[in-house]
């Protein structure tokens, strides 16, 4: 399938130049050298072809052949994606392990999707149907509970001239024939899509449903809507990866695509070993069954790291097009940006800020814009939510990647090293973070919990920002100088911080909070504040309120009250009322 | 000059330019990227180098020993046709090598036919075993709050003049595979080895480690790769890779538990910057090349455990932060790759605390998976979170006290201050030879927590309070 298109003339790390054909296309996939290392054309100048190679180039010589494939870098799409783990250019890592042992060898050419598996195909379309692009023509149970919808390729439409009967097929066997004009195309369950080209959809809609993650600080304080984009910037050790893992575990998306982009090998192993044993609270199936992992760790070739983001988002869009809600985690986009920088440097391009290429912002925008809540070509509703981690050097949020990312996301979860040092997890700083989706999802909350979530949330935020102002004063003159009403603000804020915002991912009860539990907890803490305020006005000293036994209960309720036993919250409310009333009676 | 098809081993002339440790050779074809070259100067002395960039007729060569004494016409270059490989063998334990893996101790070249590429290959994430076995170092601030696991990479972030070498040596001396407090001692002797790589450190430092290994009787289990301060800086780029290549052989082919000490990574990065500079690459922060992250990762990630071997590689890189700045690119990028960091604090060091481990900026990411029930003790995770939280709050109190005076503090805050002092003096502080069991560490922690009122301890469970809290308002 591939013919020689040129001869290598120059090699520097992942960037290789060759002299040859003038008919090679930009972004075409090529193979370099006798080992046929995979690469992508990133520059053309006369007969000089510049290629970034996705593998280590040590040992390659000028004069080595370069082969063309005529295709852009694409991913394989079809049943069998779930539960897989791929590298940045969609090579299956478990098969690589079988082929080359514990270390990743070079020139491995393996099919991303296993060819021999037989899938039970049930047609949903019939001969003579006029089908549009991405129309659903059949289904396959990809896992016991997940229905994989087989679609017409997103660039074809026509009339079905043959549909396979129900039965077991491999992904390469024909399952339908499509008449396009006067040509007949054979459709299989396997299709390809170029990674750098967004898959088409019909309409972009306003996302009004939040992505529920069970993380209180995210869901209640800084929600991201399904189809939205959120960024998690933070210095090292501030808990980016733990937060990403928590979202990957608990988010109420039907499919999770997790991209480990230039991060630690052990972290990917952790996901690999942990997810098959964790149960998705909604489907009751192992979490791995809804997960696709892309692992291009920091020591794997840098050009493949650049591609990993696109590989991931294309897979996410594919599931979106079936009418599913997909959440994509990219950890970390900074490593991806650095890969861009490294390749750009080798191309001797003129750098913009901090050595990054001038097109950094454009690339980031392209990536984040592939998130969305859409009406698909086949009239389903699907979404891709992007959660991108950012690793700013030195924790400095003014660096280019963080700054440009902020322009294209609407939800910013700022991680704070000082919080993580104090073991406040998730260490999301409530004053630096923001979400522009609050109004979008307010109605949804109202509908689900029957309470004015936004009002409560805003009230709690007011208390917290008031606390931050007051603590400036406390730092100067000590807490005793404040009037008791303000000290009550400090007290309630402590409850909010320790009892609500802090969440222990290792604790069985606390790791996941339903929205019902979240709103109830928030309600109780605000109720405490309200009652406290009244009796402080009657002259009860703050120290007595501080010493009420219920204060400790409020801090511990996150771990004491399981999601299924919310009626216990009534008890706590009673305790607040009783203890407060008693105080009130003494001071009235 | 006519084109020469270079056969492996053939010598060519054709040096056209020499800048610092970089030289450009013209007229040689059939040269491969990353190939090793042998360079013969006018006097016939040999030195080695490596191809950094290769075109059809020119190639850029980096000379490990530097270019002193090389001339344009008097220099001959021989392309060896292979990437840089070093011999690896179990017999290398107990020996001393230079930064490129040549014997320095007068002994012969190791006898082996096993040569391994110094660049290694990335470990497939699916082939790894997630680290879960904790290493007891006998140092409370590490075992209790920043537990080190087998297969972890945990650097020491230090500054000039702080006792990072003593700390690393103490870890090497005392490290044993930890057992749960309730598990019987296994008594099983496991194969262990230490690979030590020095990059640009002083002779004194190398000697200190050597002495320390001798004293603890470990010397026969140590392989040392030394590139000292007065050795050529470019050679430093190979030293840690040579060391890790041996470590990988010992761990993954001979099933040993290998502890790798790399010191000092800052010197390594400076050498990398120097080369990058000379090549005219676009710098990112502070003149360091944009690929510093990937380059560091290519070494740090050579840590861990794999499924096909009993052995493991645990890395303790040491780096000195220029002017104690943790946001400097070297510690910063290191922190993004390694699984936590042990940070030494100048203030603690000044107040005579050894080891001066600044607990708050230190972290062990893997700790959560190596401690708790059946590993250390059930209360360990929450005990740790509580100590952290209390110590962090104490810092706020301390800064408040420095403004309004200690007497003005509330009763509870005064207790925090006392707790903080005791924490530093009794928990963090220990002697160079003190080897505490995990049990001792936990009980010191509980004694300190008992200095605080019970209702301040919201991170630990009520049961744990009942069992371990010994303060004034304990239940009797």
Tab-separated table of N, CA and C in Angstrom, chain A residues 46-115:
chain	number	residue	atom	x	y	z
A	46	UNK	N	9.449	22.913	-1.542
A	46	UNK	CA	10.003	22.356	-2.766
A	46	UNK	C	9.940	20.844	-2.667
A	47	UNK	N	11.079	20.196	-2.860
A	47	UNK	CA	11.036	18.745	-2.762
A	47	UNK	C	11.504	18.264	-1.387
A	48	UNK	N	11.612	19.185	-0.433
A	48	UNK	CA	12.030	18.787	0.913
A	48	UNK	C	10.781	18.534	1.781
A	49	UNK	N	10.707	17.342	2.311
A	49	UNK	CA	9.563	16.950	3.124
A	49	UNK	C	10.023	16.900	4.580
A	50	UNK	N	9.364	17.618	5.471
A	50	UNK	CA	9.727	17.568	6.883
A	50	UNK	C	8.698	16.725	7.622
A	51	UNK	N	9.201	15.819	8.423
A	51	UNK	CA	8.325	14.827	9.047
A	51	UNK	C	8.592	14.779	10.548
A	52	UNK	N	7.537	14.700	11.356
A	52	UNK	CA	7.780	14.371	12.760
A	52	UNK	C	7.508	12.881	12.948
A	53	UNK	N	8.468	12.230	13.579
A	53	UNK	CA	8.403	10.777	13.697
A	53	UNK	C	7.920	10.420	15.099
A	54	UNK	N	6.992	9.487	15.168
A	54	UNK	CA	6.396	9.127	16.449
A	54	UNK	C	7.212	8.121	17.243
A	55	UNK	N	8.401	7.824	16.781
A	55	UNK	CA	9.230	6.889	17.533
A	55	UNK	C	10.647	7.429	17.620
A	56	UNK	N	11.428	6.833	18.482
A	56	UNK	CA	12.830	7.142	18.679
A	56	UNK	C	13.580	6.958	17.349
A	57	UNK	N	14.424	7.939	16.968
A	57	UNK	CA	15.078	7.826	15.662
A	57	UNK	C	16.548	7.414	15.753
A	58	UNK	N	17.012	7.071	16.933
A	58	UNK	CA	18.417	6.676	17.093
A	58	UNK	C	18.799	5.612	16.069
A	59	UNK	N	19.935	5.803	15.451
A	59	UNK	CA	20.422	4.782	14.523
A	59	UNK	C	19.979	4.985	13.085
A	60	UNK	N	19.085	5.940	12.853
A	60	UNK	CA	18.625	6.163	11.481
A	60	UNK	C	19.685	6.945	10.703
A	61	UNK	N	19.801	6.672	9.405
A	61	UNK	CA	20.840	7.325	8.597
A	61	UNK	C	20.228	8.109	7.445
A	62	UNK	N	20.893	9.176	7.031
A	62	UNK	CA	20.491	9.824	5.784
A	62	UNK	C	20.606	8.781	4.675
A	63	UNK	N	19.719	8.861	3.728
A	63	UNK	CA	19.705	7.842	2.684
A	63	UNK	C	18.636	6.800	2.919
A	64	UNK	N	18.089	6.783	4.152
A	64	UNK	CA	17.042	5.806	4.442
A	64	UNK	C	15.795	6.151	3.632
A	65	UNK	N	15.025	5.157	3.233
A	65	UNK	CA	13.839	5.432	2.433
A	65	UNK	C	12.691	6.011	3.261
A	66	UNK	N	11.810	6.742	2.588
A	66	UNK	CA	10.600	7.219	3.237
A	66	UNK	C	9.431	6.772	2.365
A	67	UNK	N	8.425	6.181	3.007
A	67	UNK	CA	7.291	5.658	2.258
A	67	UNK	C	6.041	6.486	2.541
A	68	UNK	N	5.241	6.669	1.533
A	68	UNK	CA	3.986	7.398	1.718
A	68	UNK	C	2.840	6.427	1.917
A	69	UNK	N	1.763	6.912	2.534
A	69	UNK	CA	0.583	6.053	2.691
A	69	UNK	C	-0.619	6.683	2.015
A	70	UNK	N	-0.509	7.964	1.676
A	70	UNK	CA	-1.621	8.655	1.046
A	70	UNK	C	-2.745	9.014	1.993
A	71	UNK	N	-2.588	8.673	3.266
A	71	UNK	CA	-3.662	8.934	4.223
A	71	UNK	C	-3.175	9.878	5.306
A	72	UNK	N	-4.080	10.684	5.850
A	72	UNK	CA	-3.676	11.471	7.016
A	72	UNK	C	-3.642	10.572	8.252
A	73	UNK	N	-3.036	11.074	9.345
A	73	UNK	CA	-3.011	10.318	10.599
A	73	UNK	C	-4.451	10.108	11.057
A	74	UNK	N	-4.851	8.845	11.192
A	74	UNK	CA	-6.244	8.543	11.496
A	74	UNK	C	-6.328	7.581	12.663
A	75	UNK	N	-7.503	7.508	13.245
A	75	UNK	CA	-7.732	6.492	14.262
A	75	UNK	C	-8.739	5.488	13.739
A	76	UNK	N	-8.672	4.290	14.280
A	76	UNK	CA	-9.651	3.265	13.972
A	76	UNK	C	-10.791	3.365	14.965
A	77	UNK	N	-12.002	3.308	14.439
A	77	UNK	CA	-13.174	3.438	15.287
A	77	UNK	C	-14.052	2.212	15.077
A	78	UNK	N	-14.594	1.704	16.165
A	78	UNK	CA	-15.451	0.527	16.051
A	78	UNK	C	-15.556	-0.159	17.395
A	79	UNK	N	-16.336	-1.235	17.478
A	79	UNK	CA	-16.462	-1.936	18.752
A	79	UNK	C	-15.105	-2.459	19.213
A	80	UNK	N	-14.864	-2.423	20.509
A	80	UNK	CA	-13.582	-2.880	21.027
A	80	UNK	C	-12.713	-1.740	21.519
A	81	UNK	N	-13.199	-0.503	21.326
A	81	UNK	CA	-12.417	0.637	21.826
A	81	UNK	C	-12.460	0.691	23.344
A	82	UNK	N	-13.652	0.435	23.905
A	82	UNK	CA	-13.776	0.505	25.362
A	82	UNK	C	-12.863	-0.540	25.997
A	83	UNK	N	-12.370	-0.228	27.162
A	83	UNK	CA	-11.456	-1.087	27.924
A	83	UNK	C	-10.055	-1.129	27.329
A	84	UNK	N	-9.832	-0.399	26.217
A	84	UNK	CA	-8.509	-0.471	25.591
A	84	UNK	C	-7.553	0.525	26.208
A	85	UNK	N	-6.287	0.255	26.022
A	85	UNK	CA	-5.267	1.235	26.352
A	85	UNK	C	-4.324	1.343	25.158
A	86	UNK	N	-4.218	2.594	24.663
A	86	UNK	CA	-3.425	2.854	23.468
A	86	UNK	C	-2.285	3.806	23.791
A	87	UNK	N	-1.303	3.854	22.917
A	87	UNK	CA	-0.325	4.936	23.026
A	87	UNK	C	-0.848	6.131	22.224
A	88	UNK	N	-0.025	7.173	22.063
A	88	UNK	CA	-0.495	8.418	21.475
A	88	UNK	C	-0.962	8.291	20.040
A	89	UNK	N	-0.481	7.288	19.300
A	89	UNK	CA	-0.926	7.110	17.924
A	89	UNK	C	-1.751	5.827	17.810
A	90	UNK	N	-2.455	5.505	18.847
A	90	UNK	CA	-3.430	4.414	18.908
A	90	UNK	C	-2.835	3.024	18.679
A	91	UNK	N	-1.626	2.799	19.142
A	91	UNK	CA	-1.131	1.430	19.113
A	91	UNK	C	-1.502	0.771	20.434
A	92	UNK	N	-2.021	-0.445	20.392
A	92	UNK	CA	-2.501	-1.072	21.625
A	92	UNK	C	-1.338	-1.518	22.514
A	93	UNK	N	-1.242	-0.924	23.700
A	93	UNK	CA	-0.094	-1.217	24.557
A	93	UNK	C	-0.045	-2.666	25.036
A	94	UNK	N	-1.178	-3.296	25.344
A	94	UNK	CA	-1.074	-4.694	25.780
A	94	UNK	C	-0.494	-5.601	24.688
A	95	UNK	N	-0.833	-5.322	23.427
A	95	UNK	CA	-0.280	-6.146	22.352
A	95	UNK	C	1.202	-5.867	22.164
A	96	UNK	N	1.575	-4.583	22.346
A	96	UNK	CA	2.997	-4.258	22.252
A	96	UNK	C	3.764	-5.039	23.308
A	97	UNK	N	3.143	-5.160	24.492
A	97	UNK	CA	3.818	-5.901	25.557
A	97	UNK	C	4.016	-7.359	25.150
A	98	UNK	N	3.001	-7.923	24.511
A	98	UNK	CA	3.122	-9.319	24.076
A	98	UNK	C	4.219	-9.451	23.026
A	99	UNK	N	4.280	-8.450	22.130
A	99	UNK	CA	5.243	-8.526	21.036
A	99	UNK	C	6.667	-8.221	21.477
A	100	UNK	N	6.821	-7.180	22.291
A	100	UNK	CA	8.188	-6.720	22.543
A	100	UNK	C	8.570	-6.739	24.016
A	101	UNK	N	7.753	-7.327	24.865
A	101	UNK	CA	8.135	-7.416	26.273
A	101	UNK	C	7.813	-6.158	27.048
A	102	UNK	N	8.476	-6.013	28.190
A	102	UNK	CA	8.133	-4.939	29.120
A	102	UNK	C	8.513	-3.560	28.608
A	103	UNK	N	9.402	-3.529	27.632
A	103	UNK	CA	9.830	-2.234	27.121
A	103	UNK	C	9.265	-2.050	25.717
A	104	UNK	N	8.979	-0.785	25.385
A	104	UNK	CA	8.339	-0.538	24.110
A	104	UNK	C	9.384	-0.515	23.007
A	105	UNK	N	9.324	-1.475	22.108
A	105	UNK	CA	10.285	-1.545	21.024
A	105	UNK	C	9.914	-0.589	19.906
A	106	UNK	N	10.752	-0.570	18.865
A	106	UNK	CA	10.479	0.360	17.774
A	106	UNK	C	9.864	-0.349	16.590
A	107	UNK	N	9.203	0.461	15.753
A	107	UNK	CA	8.689	-0.072	14.498
A	107	UNK	C	7.597	-1.112	14.680
A	108	UNK	N	6.892	-1.045	15.813
A	108	UNK	CA	5.810	-1.993	16.038
A	108	UNK	C	4.616	-1.546	15.211
A	109	UNK	N	4.107	-2.442	14.407
A	109	UNK	CA	2.935	-2.080	13.612
A	109	UNK	C	1.813	-3.032	13.973
A	110	UNK	N	0.919	-2.542	14.791
A	110	UNK	CA	-0.154	-3.397	15.279
A	110	UNK	C	-1.484	-2.712	15.034
A	111	UNK	N	-2.488	-3.514	14.732
A	111	UNK	CA	-3.810	-2.942	14.533
A	111	UNK	C	-4.357	-2.467	15.869
A	112	UNK	N	-4.882	-1.245	15.894
A	112	UNK	CA	-5.427	-0.739	17.158
A	112	UNK	C	-6.567	-1.615	17.675
A	113	UNK	N	-7.458	-2.014	16.782
A	113	UNK	CA	-8.597	-2.821	17.235
A	113	UNK	C	-8.351	-4.271	16.864
A	114	UNK	N	-8.697	-5.154	17.774
A	114	UNK	CA	-8.464	-6.570	17.560
A	114	UNK	C	-9.390	-7.071	16.459
A	115	UNK	N	-8.782	-7.750	15.460
A	115	UNK	CA	-9.546	-8.106	14.267
A	115	UNK	C	-10.388	-9.374	14.433
